[in-house]
Coordinates of C-alpha atoms and ligand atoms in Angstrom, one line a residue:
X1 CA 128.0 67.4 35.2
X2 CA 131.4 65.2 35.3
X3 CA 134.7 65.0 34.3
X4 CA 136.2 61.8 32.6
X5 CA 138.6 59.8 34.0
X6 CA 141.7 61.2 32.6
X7 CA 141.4 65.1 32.0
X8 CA 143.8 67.7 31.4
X9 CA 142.6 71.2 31.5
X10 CA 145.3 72.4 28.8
X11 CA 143.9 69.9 26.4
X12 CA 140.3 70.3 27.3
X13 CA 140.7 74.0 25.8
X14 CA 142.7 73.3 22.8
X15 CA 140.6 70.4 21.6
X16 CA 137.4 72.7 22.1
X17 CA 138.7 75.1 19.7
X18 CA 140.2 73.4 17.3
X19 CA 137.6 74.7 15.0
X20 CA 138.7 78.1 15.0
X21 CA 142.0 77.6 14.9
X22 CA 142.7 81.3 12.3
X23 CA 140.6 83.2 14.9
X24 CA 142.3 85.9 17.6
X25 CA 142.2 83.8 21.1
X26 CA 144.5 86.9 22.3
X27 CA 145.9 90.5 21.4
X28 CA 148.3 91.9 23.1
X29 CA 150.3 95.4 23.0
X30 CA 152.8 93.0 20.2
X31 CA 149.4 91.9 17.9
X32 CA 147.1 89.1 17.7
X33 CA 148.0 85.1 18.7
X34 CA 145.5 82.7 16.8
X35 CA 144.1 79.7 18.3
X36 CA 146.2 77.9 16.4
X37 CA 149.0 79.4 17.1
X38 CA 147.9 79.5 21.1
X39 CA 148.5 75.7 20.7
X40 CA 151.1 74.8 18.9
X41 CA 153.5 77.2 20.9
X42 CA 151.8 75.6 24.1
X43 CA 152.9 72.0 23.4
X44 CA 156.1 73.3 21.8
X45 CA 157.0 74.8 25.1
X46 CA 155.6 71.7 27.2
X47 CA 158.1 70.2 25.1
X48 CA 161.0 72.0 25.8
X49 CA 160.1 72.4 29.3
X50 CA 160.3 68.3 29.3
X51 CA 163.6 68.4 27.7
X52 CA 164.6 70.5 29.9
X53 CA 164.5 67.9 33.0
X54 CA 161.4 69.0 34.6
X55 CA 158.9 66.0 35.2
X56 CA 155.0 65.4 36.3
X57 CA 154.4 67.2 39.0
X58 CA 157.7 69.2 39.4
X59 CA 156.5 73.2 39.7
X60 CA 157.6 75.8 37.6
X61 CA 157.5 79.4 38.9
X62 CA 155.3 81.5 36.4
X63 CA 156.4 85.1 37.4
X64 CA 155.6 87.4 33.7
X65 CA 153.2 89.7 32.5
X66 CA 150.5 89.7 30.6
X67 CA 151.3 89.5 27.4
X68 CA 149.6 86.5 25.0
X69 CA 153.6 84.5 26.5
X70 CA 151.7 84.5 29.8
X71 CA 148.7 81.5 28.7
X72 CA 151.3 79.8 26.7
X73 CA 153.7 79.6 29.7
X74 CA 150.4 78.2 31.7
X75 CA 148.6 76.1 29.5
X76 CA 152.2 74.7 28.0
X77 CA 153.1 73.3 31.8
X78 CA 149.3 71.8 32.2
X79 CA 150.1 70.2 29.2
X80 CA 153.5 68.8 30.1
X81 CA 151.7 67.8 33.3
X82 CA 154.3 70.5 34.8
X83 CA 152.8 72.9 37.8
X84 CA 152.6 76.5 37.1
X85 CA 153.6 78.5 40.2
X86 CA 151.5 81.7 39.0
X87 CA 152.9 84.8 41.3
X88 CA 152.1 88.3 41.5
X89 CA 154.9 90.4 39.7
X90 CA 154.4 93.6 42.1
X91 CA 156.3 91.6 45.0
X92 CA 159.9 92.3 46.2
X93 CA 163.2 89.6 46.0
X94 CA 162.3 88.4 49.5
X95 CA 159.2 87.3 48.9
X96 CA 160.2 85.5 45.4
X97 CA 163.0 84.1 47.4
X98 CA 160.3 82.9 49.6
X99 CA 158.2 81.5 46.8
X100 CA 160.7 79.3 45.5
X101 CA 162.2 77.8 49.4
X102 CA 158.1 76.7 49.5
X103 CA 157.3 75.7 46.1
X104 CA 160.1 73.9 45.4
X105 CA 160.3 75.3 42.3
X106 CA 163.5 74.3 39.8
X107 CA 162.5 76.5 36.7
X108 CA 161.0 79.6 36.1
X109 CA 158.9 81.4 33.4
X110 CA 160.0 84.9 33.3
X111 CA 159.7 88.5 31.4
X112 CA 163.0 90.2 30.8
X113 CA 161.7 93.0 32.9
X114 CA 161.2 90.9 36.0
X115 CA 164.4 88.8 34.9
X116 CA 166.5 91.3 37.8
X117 CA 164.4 91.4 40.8
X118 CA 164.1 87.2 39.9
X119 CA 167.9 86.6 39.8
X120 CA 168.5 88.6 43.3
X121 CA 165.9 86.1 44.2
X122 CA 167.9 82.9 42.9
X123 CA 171.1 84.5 44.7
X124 CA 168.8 85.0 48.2
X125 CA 168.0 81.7 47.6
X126 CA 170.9 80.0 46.5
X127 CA 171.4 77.7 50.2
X128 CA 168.1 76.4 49.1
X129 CA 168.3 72.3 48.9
X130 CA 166.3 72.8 45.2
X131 CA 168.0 75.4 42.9
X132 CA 166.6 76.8 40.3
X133 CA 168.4 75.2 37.3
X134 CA 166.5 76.8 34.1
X135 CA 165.1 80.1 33.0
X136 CA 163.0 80.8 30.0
X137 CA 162.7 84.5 29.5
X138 CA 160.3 86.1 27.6
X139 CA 160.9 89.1 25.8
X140 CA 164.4 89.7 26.9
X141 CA 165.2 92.9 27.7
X142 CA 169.4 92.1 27.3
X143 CA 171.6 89.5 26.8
X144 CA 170.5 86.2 28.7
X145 CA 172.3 84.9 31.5
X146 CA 174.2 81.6 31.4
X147 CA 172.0 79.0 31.5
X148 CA 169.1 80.4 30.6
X149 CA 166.8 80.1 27.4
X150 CA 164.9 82.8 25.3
X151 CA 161.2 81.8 25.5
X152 CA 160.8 82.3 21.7
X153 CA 163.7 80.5 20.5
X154 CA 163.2 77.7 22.9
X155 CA 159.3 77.4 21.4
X156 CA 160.6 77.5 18.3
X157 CA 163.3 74.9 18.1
X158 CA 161.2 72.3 19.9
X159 CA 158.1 70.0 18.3
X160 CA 155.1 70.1 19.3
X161 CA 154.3 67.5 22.3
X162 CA 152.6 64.5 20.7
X163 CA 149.9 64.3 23.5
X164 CA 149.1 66.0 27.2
X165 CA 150.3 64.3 30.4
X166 CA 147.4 62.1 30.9
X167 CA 146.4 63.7 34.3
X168 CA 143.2 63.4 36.4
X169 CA 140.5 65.7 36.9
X170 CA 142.0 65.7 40.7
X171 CA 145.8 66.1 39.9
X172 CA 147.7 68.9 40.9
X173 CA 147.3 71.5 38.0
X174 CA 149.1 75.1 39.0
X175 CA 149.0 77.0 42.2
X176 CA 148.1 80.5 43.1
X177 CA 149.7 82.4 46.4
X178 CA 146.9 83.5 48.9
X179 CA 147.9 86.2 51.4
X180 CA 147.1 85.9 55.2
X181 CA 147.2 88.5 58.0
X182 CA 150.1 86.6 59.7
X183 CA 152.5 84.3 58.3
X184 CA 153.9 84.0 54.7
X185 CA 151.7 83.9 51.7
X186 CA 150.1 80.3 51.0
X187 CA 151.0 78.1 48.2
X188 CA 147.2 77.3 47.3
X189 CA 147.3 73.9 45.1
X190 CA 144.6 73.4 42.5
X191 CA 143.5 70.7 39.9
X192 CA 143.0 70.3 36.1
X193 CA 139.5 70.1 37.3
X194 CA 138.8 72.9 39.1
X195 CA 138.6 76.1 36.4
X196 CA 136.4 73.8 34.2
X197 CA 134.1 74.2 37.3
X198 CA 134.2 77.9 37.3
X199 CA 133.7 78.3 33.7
X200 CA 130.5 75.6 33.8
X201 CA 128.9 77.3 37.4
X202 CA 129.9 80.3 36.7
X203 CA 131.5 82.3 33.3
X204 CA 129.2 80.6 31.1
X205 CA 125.9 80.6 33.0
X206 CA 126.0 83.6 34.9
X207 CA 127.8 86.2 32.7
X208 CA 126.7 84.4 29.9
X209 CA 129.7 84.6 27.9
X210 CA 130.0 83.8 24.2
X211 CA 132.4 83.4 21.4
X212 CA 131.3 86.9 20.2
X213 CA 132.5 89.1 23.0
X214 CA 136.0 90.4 23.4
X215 CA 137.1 89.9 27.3
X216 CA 139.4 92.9 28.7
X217 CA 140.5 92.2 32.9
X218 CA 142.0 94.8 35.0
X219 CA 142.9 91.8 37.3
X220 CA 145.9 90.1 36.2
X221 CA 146.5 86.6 35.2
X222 CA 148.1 85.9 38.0
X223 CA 145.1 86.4 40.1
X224 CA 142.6 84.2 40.6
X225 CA 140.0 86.5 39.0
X226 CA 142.0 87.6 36.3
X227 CA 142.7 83.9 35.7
X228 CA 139.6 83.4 35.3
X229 CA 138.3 86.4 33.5
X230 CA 141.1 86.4 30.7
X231 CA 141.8 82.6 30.1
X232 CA 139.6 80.1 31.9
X233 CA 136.2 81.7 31.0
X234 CA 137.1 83.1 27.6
X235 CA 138.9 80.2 26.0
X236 CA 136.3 77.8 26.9
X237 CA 133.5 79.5 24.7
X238 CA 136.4 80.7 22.1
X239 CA 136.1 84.5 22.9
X240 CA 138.9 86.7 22.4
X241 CA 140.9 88.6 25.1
X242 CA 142.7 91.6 25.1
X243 CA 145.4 91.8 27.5
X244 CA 147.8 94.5 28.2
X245 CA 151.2 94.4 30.5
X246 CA 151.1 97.7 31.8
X247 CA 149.4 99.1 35.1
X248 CA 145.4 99.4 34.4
X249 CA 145.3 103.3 35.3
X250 CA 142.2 104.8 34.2
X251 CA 144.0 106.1 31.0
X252 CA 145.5 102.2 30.3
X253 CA 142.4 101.1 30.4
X254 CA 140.3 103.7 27.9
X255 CA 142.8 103.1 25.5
X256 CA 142.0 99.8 25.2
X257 CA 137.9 100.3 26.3
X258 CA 138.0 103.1 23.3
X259 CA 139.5 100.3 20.5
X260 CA 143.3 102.1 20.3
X261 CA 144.6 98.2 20.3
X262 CA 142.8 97.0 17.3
X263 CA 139.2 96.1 19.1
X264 CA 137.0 97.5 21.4
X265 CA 136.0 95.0 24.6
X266 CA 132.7 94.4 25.7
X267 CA 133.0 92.5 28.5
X268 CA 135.3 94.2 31.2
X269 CA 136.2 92.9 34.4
X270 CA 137.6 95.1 37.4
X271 CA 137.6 96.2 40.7
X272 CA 135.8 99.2 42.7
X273 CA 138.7 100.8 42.9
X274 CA 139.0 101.3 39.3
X275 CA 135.7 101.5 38.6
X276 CA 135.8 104.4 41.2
X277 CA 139.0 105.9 39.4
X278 CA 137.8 106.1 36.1
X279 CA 134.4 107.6 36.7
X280 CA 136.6 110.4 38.4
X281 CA 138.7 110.8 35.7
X282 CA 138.2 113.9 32.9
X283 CA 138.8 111.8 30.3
X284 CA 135.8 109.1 30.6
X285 CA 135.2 108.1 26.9
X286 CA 131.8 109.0 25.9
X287 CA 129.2 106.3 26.1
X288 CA 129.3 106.1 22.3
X289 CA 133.3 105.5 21.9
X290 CA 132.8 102.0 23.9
X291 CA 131.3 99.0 23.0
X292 CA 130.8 97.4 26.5
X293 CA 127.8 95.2 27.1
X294 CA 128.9 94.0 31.0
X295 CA 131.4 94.8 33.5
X296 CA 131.9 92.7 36.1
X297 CA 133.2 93.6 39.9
X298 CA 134.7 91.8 42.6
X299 CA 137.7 92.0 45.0
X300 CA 136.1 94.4 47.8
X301 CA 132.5 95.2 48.0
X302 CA 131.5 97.6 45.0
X303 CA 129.2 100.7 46.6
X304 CA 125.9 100.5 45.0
X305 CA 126.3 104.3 44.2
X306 CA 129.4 104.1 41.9
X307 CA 127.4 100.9 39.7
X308 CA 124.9 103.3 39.4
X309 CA 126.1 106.2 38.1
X310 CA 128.3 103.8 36.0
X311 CA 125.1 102.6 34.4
X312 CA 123.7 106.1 34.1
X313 CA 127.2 106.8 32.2
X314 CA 127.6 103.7 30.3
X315 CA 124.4 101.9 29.9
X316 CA 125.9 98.7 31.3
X317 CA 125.6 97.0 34.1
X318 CA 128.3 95.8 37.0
X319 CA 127.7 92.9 38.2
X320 CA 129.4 92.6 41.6
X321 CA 130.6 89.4 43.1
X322 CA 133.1 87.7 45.4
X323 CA 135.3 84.9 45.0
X324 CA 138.8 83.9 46.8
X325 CA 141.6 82.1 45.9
X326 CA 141.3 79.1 47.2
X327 CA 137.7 78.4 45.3
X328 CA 139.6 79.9 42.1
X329 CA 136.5 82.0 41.4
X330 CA 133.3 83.9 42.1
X331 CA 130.5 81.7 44.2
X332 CA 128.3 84.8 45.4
X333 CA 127.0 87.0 42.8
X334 CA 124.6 89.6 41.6
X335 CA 123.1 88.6 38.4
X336 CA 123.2 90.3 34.5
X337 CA 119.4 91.7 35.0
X338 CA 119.2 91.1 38.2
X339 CA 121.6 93.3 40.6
X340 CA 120.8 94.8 43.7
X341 CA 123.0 97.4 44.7
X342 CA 125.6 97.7 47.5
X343 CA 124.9 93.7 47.8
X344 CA 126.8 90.8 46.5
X345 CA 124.0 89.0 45.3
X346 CA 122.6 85.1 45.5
X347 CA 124.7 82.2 45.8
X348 CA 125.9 80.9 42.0
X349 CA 124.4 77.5 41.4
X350 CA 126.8 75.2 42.1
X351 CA 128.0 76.3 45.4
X352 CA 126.3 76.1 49.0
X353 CA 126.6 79.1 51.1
X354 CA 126.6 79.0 55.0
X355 CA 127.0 81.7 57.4
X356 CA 128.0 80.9 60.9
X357 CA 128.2 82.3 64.3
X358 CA 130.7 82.2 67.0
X359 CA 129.0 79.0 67.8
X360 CA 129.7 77.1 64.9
X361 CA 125.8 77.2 63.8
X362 CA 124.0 78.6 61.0
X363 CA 122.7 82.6 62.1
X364 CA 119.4 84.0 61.3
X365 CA 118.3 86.3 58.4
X366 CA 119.8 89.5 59.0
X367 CA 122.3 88.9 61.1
X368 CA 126.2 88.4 60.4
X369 CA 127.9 85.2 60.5
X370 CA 131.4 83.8 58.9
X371 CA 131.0 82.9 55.8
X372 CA 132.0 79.5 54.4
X373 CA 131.4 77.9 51.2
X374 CA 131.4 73.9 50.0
X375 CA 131.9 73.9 45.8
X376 CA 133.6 71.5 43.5
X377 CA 136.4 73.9 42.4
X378 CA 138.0 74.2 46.1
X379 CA 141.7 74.0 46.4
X380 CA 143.4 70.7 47.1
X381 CA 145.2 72.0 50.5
X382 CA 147.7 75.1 51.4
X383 CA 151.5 73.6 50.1
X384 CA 153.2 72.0 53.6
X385 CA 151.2 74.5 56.0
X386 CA 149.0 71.9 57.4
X387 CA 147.4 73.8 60.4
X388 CA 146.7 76.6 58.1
X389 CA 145.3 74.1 55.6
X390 CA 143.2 72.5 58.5
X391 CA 141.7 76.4 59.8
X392 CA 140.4 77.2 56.4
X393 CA 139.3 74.0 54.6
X394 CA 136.8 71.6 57.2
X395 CA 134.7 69.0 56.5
X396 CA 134.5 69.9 52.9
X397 CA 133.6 73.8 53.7
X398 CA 136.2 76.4 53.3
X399 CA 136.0 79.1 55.4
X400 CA 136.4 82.6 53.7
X401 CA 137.5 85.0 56.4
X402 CA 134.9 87.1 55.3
X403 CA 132.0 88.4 57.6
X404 CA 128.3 88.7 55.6
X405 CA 124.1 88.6 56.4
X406 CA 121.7 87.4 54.1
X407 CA 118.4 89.6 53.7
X408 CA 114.5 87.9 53.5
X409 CA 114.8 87.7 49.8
X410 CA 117.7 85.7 49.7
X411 CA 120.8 88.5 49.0
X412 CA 124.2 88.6 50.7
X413 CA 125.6 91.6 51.8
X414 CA 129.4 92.3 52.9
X415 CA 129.7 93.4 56.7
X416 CA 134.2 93.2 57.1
X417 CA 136.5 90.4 57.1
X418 CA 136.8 88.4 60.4
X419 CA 140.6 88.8 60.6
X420 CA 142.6 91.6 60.8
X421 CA 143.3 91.5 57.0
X422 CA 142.5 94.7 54.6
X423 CA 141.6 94.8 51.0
X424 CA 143.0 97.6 49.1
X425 CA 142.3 97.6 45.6
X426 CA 141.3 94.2 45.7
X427 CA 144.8 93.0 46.8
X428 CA 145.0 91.5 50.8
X429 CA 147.3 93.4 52.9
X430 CA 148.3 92.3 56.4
X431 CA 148.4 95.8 58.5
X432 CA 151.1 93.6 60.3
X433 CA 153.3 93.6 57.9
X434 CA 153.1 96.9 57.4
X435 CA 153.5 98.1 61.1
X436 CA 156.8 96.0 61.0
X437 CA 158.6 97.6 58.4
X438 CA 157.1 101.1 59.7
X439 CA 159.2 100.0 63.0
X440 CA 162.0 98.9 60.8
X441 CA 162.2 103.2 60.5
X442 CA 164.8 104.9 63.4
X443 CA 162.6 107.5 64.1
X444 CA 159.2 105.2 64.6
X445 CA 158.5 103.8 68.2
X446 CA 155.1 102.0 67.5
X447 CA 152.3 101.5 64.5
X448 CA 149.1 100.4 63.9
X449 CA 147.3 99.7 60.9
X450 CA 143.9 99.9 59.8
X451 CA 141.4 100.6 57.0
X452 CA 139.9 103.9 56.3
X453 CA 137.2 104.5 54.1
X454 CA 137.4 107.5 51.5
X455 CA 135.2 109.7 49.8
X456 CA 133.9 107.0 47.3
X457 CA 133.5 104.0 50.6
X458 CA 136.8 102.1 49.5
X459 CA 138.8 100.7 51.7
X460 CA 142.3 102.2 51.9
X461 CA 145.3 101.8 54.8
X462 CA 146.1 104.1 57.5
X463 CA 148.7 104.0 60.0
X464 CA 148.8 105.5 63.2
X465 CA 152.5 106.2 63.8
X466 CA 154.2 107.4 67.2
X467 CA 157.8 109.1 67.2
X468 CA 160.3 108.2 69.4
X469 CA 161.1 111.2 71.9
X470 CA 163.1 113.5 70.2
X471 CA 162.9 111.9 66.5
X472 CA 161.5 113.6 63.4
X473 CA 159.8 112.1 60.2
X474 CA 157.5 113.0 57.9
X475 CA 154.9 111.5 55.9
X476 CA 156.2 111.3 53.0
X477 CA 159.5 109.9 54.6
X478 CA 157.9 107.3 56.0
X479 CA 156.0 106.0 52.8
X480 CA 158.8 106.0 50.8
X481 CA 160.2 103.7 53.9
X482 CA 157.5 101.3 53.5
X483 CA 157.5 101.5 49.0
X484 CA 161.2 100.9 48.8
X485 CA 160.6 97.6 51.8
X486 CA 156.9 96.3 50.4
X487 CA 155.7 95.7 46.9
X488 CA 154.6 99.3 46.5
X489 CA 150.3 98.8 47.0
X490 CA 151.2 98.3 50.4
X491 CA 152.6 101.3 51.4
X492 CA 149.7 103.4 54.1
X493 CA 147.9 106.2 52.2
X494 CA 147.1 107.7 55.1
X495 CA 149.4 108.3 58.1
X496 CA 148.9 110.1 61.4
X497 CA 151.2 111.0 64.0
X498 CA 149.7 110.5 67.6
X499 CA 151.4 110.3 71.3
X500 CA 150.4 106.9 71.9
X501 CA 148.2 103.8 71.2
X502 CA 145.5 102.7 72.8
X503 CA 146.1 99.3 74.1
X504 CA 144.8 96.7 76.4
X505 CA 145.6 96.2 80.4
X506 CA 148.1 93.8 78.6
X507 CA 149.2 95.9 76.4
X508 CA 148.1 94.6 72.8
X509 CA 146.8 97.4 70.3
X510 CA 143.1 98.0 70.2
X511 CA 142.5 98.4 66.2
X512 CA 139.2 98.7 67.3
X513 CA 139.3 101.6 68.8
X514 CA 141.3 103.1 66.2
X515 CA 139.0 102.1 63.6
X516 CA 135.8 103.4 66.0
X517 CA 137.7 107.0 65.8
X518 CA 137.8 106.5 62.2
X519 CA 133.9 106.3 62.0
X520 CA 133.2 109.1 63.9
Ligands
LIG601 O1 138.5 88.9 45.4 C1 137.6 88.2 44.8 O2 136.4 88.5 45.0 C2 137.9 87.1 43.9 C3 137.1 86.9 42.8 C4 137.4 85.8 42.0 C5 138.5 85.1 42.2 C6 139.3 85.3 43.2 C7 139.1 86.4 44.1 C8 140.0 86.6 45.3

């Protein structure tokens, strides 16, 4: 398998399905977008985001959700040769403000309803030596700003681009933001050629995806899985996706599992969390009222008890997997027919899997090493974070940050991450960030931050909080602290009050211990 010479990922797509040009490439909560109609407003917009000043290579922050505006606004930059900035549109003003300092970003993509928390971004930001200079705003909730353009109107007074920026297979294509336990989210820079990659090793082959099946994500676009699941891997068989802005709470997510937007998905792709939701839920459509023929899990480790009584439920398997952001996809993975529960499966052909000790050297069957990986969809390099960039990707191997064995027969099985980091939900959160905006509060001395297991074997946070003499706060107080501070999934679910930590001889926190009490 190779890539030619001159590839661009947008076109790639488009010229693939140029056959079905009448046929639903997406429905959203507004109605259906064709394939046709996915690429003429793409190259209209790669037009107008030309004419608008931006050039190869400049970035464009991508901050909108999903709605069928969302693959235009990334496949239209691709084709203008223009780098998609694709961000999570849970975070606060700080950390866009942050986002654009790094990326460098002088335009932004944006959905009306994210069009405030963006411009008290701008204004944080507006020392910065790279202002933003244009807007295009996607379903406008009011009237525009100076300056800025209405993504519609825009599309629709510009021509179609003649022809995509003639880009390599190992040009910079779009960037996603990976989250570390310390330090500021990393701008992680991939090529035109890397999601080909994941669609040939791994959407095609292993889920076996075809132009018959409806794709539905949980995850959204901005995340590497969801970018994946509802544009990477769907468009490059011709499927159709289903995509929905809202939150994907159990009852989001039957409506659209039970055909209330037009069609019924049968491919689904989520996260334990929800999986773990909805089976609790009273409403769980019957296994008639759904037309689902795979799910697919990743994010945190999926317990092998909630894909079984899934299946019992449903009839359909989960296939569980993990991936990260800086390979773009999934490179470990159970397989349709052949899942073993509570595991993550065999390495996906393609990829080589090595786990290694403190030593640096491979560690025998059964026994837990670091996991690093070597594929040909690996990010370029963390944006101007060098040292960072140097830790994770060595020699051609990236290492994950994620701790694993392998069993005799060849399966991987999750045994914690190697850094302090916590998965809730499938999103990272750093428990230090957390424990500094719990000290932010008057009332709070110290806190420490770990992950607690409930009922169901998901990871969620707890913090271990001690007063200072003579101050009162609640629980509830002191989430609300951390909702209004933090893009809300990082608030602690659980919090206890204790008279101190237990710390070293040189004082540092022992998590450890904290976590050990957990276990008990
Ligand atoms: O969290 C995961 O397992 C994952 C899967 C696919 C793509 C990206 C990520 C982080």
């Amino acid at each position: 398998m190779n890539l030619p010479d001159t590839f661009n990922f947008a076109e790639h797509l488009f010229a693939l399905n140029r056959g079905r040009a009448p046929k639903a490439a997406y429905v959203d909560d507004r109605g259906a977008l064709g394939y046709g109609q996915l690429e003429d407003r793409s190259r209209r917009l790669a037009a107008a985001l030309l004419a608008s000043g931006l050039q190869r290579e400049d970035r464009v922050l991508l901050l909108m959700l999903d709605s069928s505006d969302w693959p235009v606004a990334f496949l239209g930059s691709l084709y203008a040769g223009v780098v998609p900035v694709a961000v999570n549109t849970l975070l606060t003003a700080d950390d866009y403000a942050y986002m654009l300092a790094n990326s460098g970003a002088t335009a932004a993509l944006v959905s009306g309803a994210l069009l405030p928390v963006l411009q008290e971004a701008i204004a944080k930001e507006a020392s910065g030596s790279k202002p933003v200079r244009t807007l295009f705003v996607s379903q406008p909730a009011g009237p525009l700003p100076d300056g800025a353009q209405n993504f519609d109107s825009a599309i629709a007074a510009s021509e179609p681009l003649p022809a995509p920026a003639a880009t390599a297979p190992q040009d910079h294509a779009f960037w996603l933001y990976s989250s570390g336990s310390t330090g500021k989210p990393k701008g992680t820079v991939h090529t035109h050629g890397n999601p080909w990659w994941t669609a040939e090793l791994y959407g095609k082959p292993v889920l076996g995806l075809t132009e018959d099946d409806v794709c539905f994500s949980a995850a959204k676009m901005y995340f590497a899985y969801g970018l994946g699941n509802a544009l990477t891997f769907p468009l490059s068989v011709g499927a159709t996706v289903l995509l929905m802005a809202e939150r994907p709470t159990p009852d989001a997510t039957f409506k659209r599992w039970t055909g209330q937007a037009g069609l019924k998905p049968t491919v689904f792709f989520g996260a334990p969390t929800g999986f773990a939701g909805m089976l609790a839920s009273p409403r769980l459509p019957a296994r008639e009222a759904v037309a689902l023929r795979m799910c697919s899990s990743a994010g945190e480790a999926l317990p092998g008890e909630i894909a079984q009584r899934f299946k019992a439920h449903f009839g359909c398997e989960i296939v569980d997997g993990i991936g990260s952001t800086e390979m773009l996809h999934i490179f470990l993975s159970n397989r349709p027919g052949d899942i073993r529960y509570g595991t993550t499966g065999k390495p996906v052909e393609g990829y080589e899997i090595e786990l290694r000790g403190e030593d640096g050297q491979p560690v025998a069957v059964g026994e837990v090493g670091d996991l690093y990986i070597k594929g040909p969809s690996t990010a370029l390099m963390y944006w101007g974070n060098p040292e960072k960039s140097a830790e994770t990707f060595r020699d051609g191997w990236t290492k994950s940050g994620d701790k694993y064995s392998r069993d005799a027969d060849g399966y991987y099985t999750y045994a914690g991450r190697s850094d302090d980091m916590l998965k809730v939900s499938g999103i990272y959160v750093s428990p230090f960030e957390v424990e500094a905006t719990l000290m932010q509060h008057p009332a709070v001395l110290e806190a420490a931050v770990i992950g607690k297991e409930d009922a169901d074997g998901l990871t969620k946070t707890k913090a271990y909080v001690v007063r200072k003499d003579g101050q009162a706060v609640d629980e509830d107080e002191l989430k609300a602290f951390v909702k209004e501070r933090l893009a809300p999934y990082k608030y602690p679910r659980f919090i206890e009050f204790v008279d101190e930590l237990p710390k070293t001889a040189t004082g540092k926190i022992q998590r450890f211990r904290l976590r050990e009490r957990e276990q008990k």
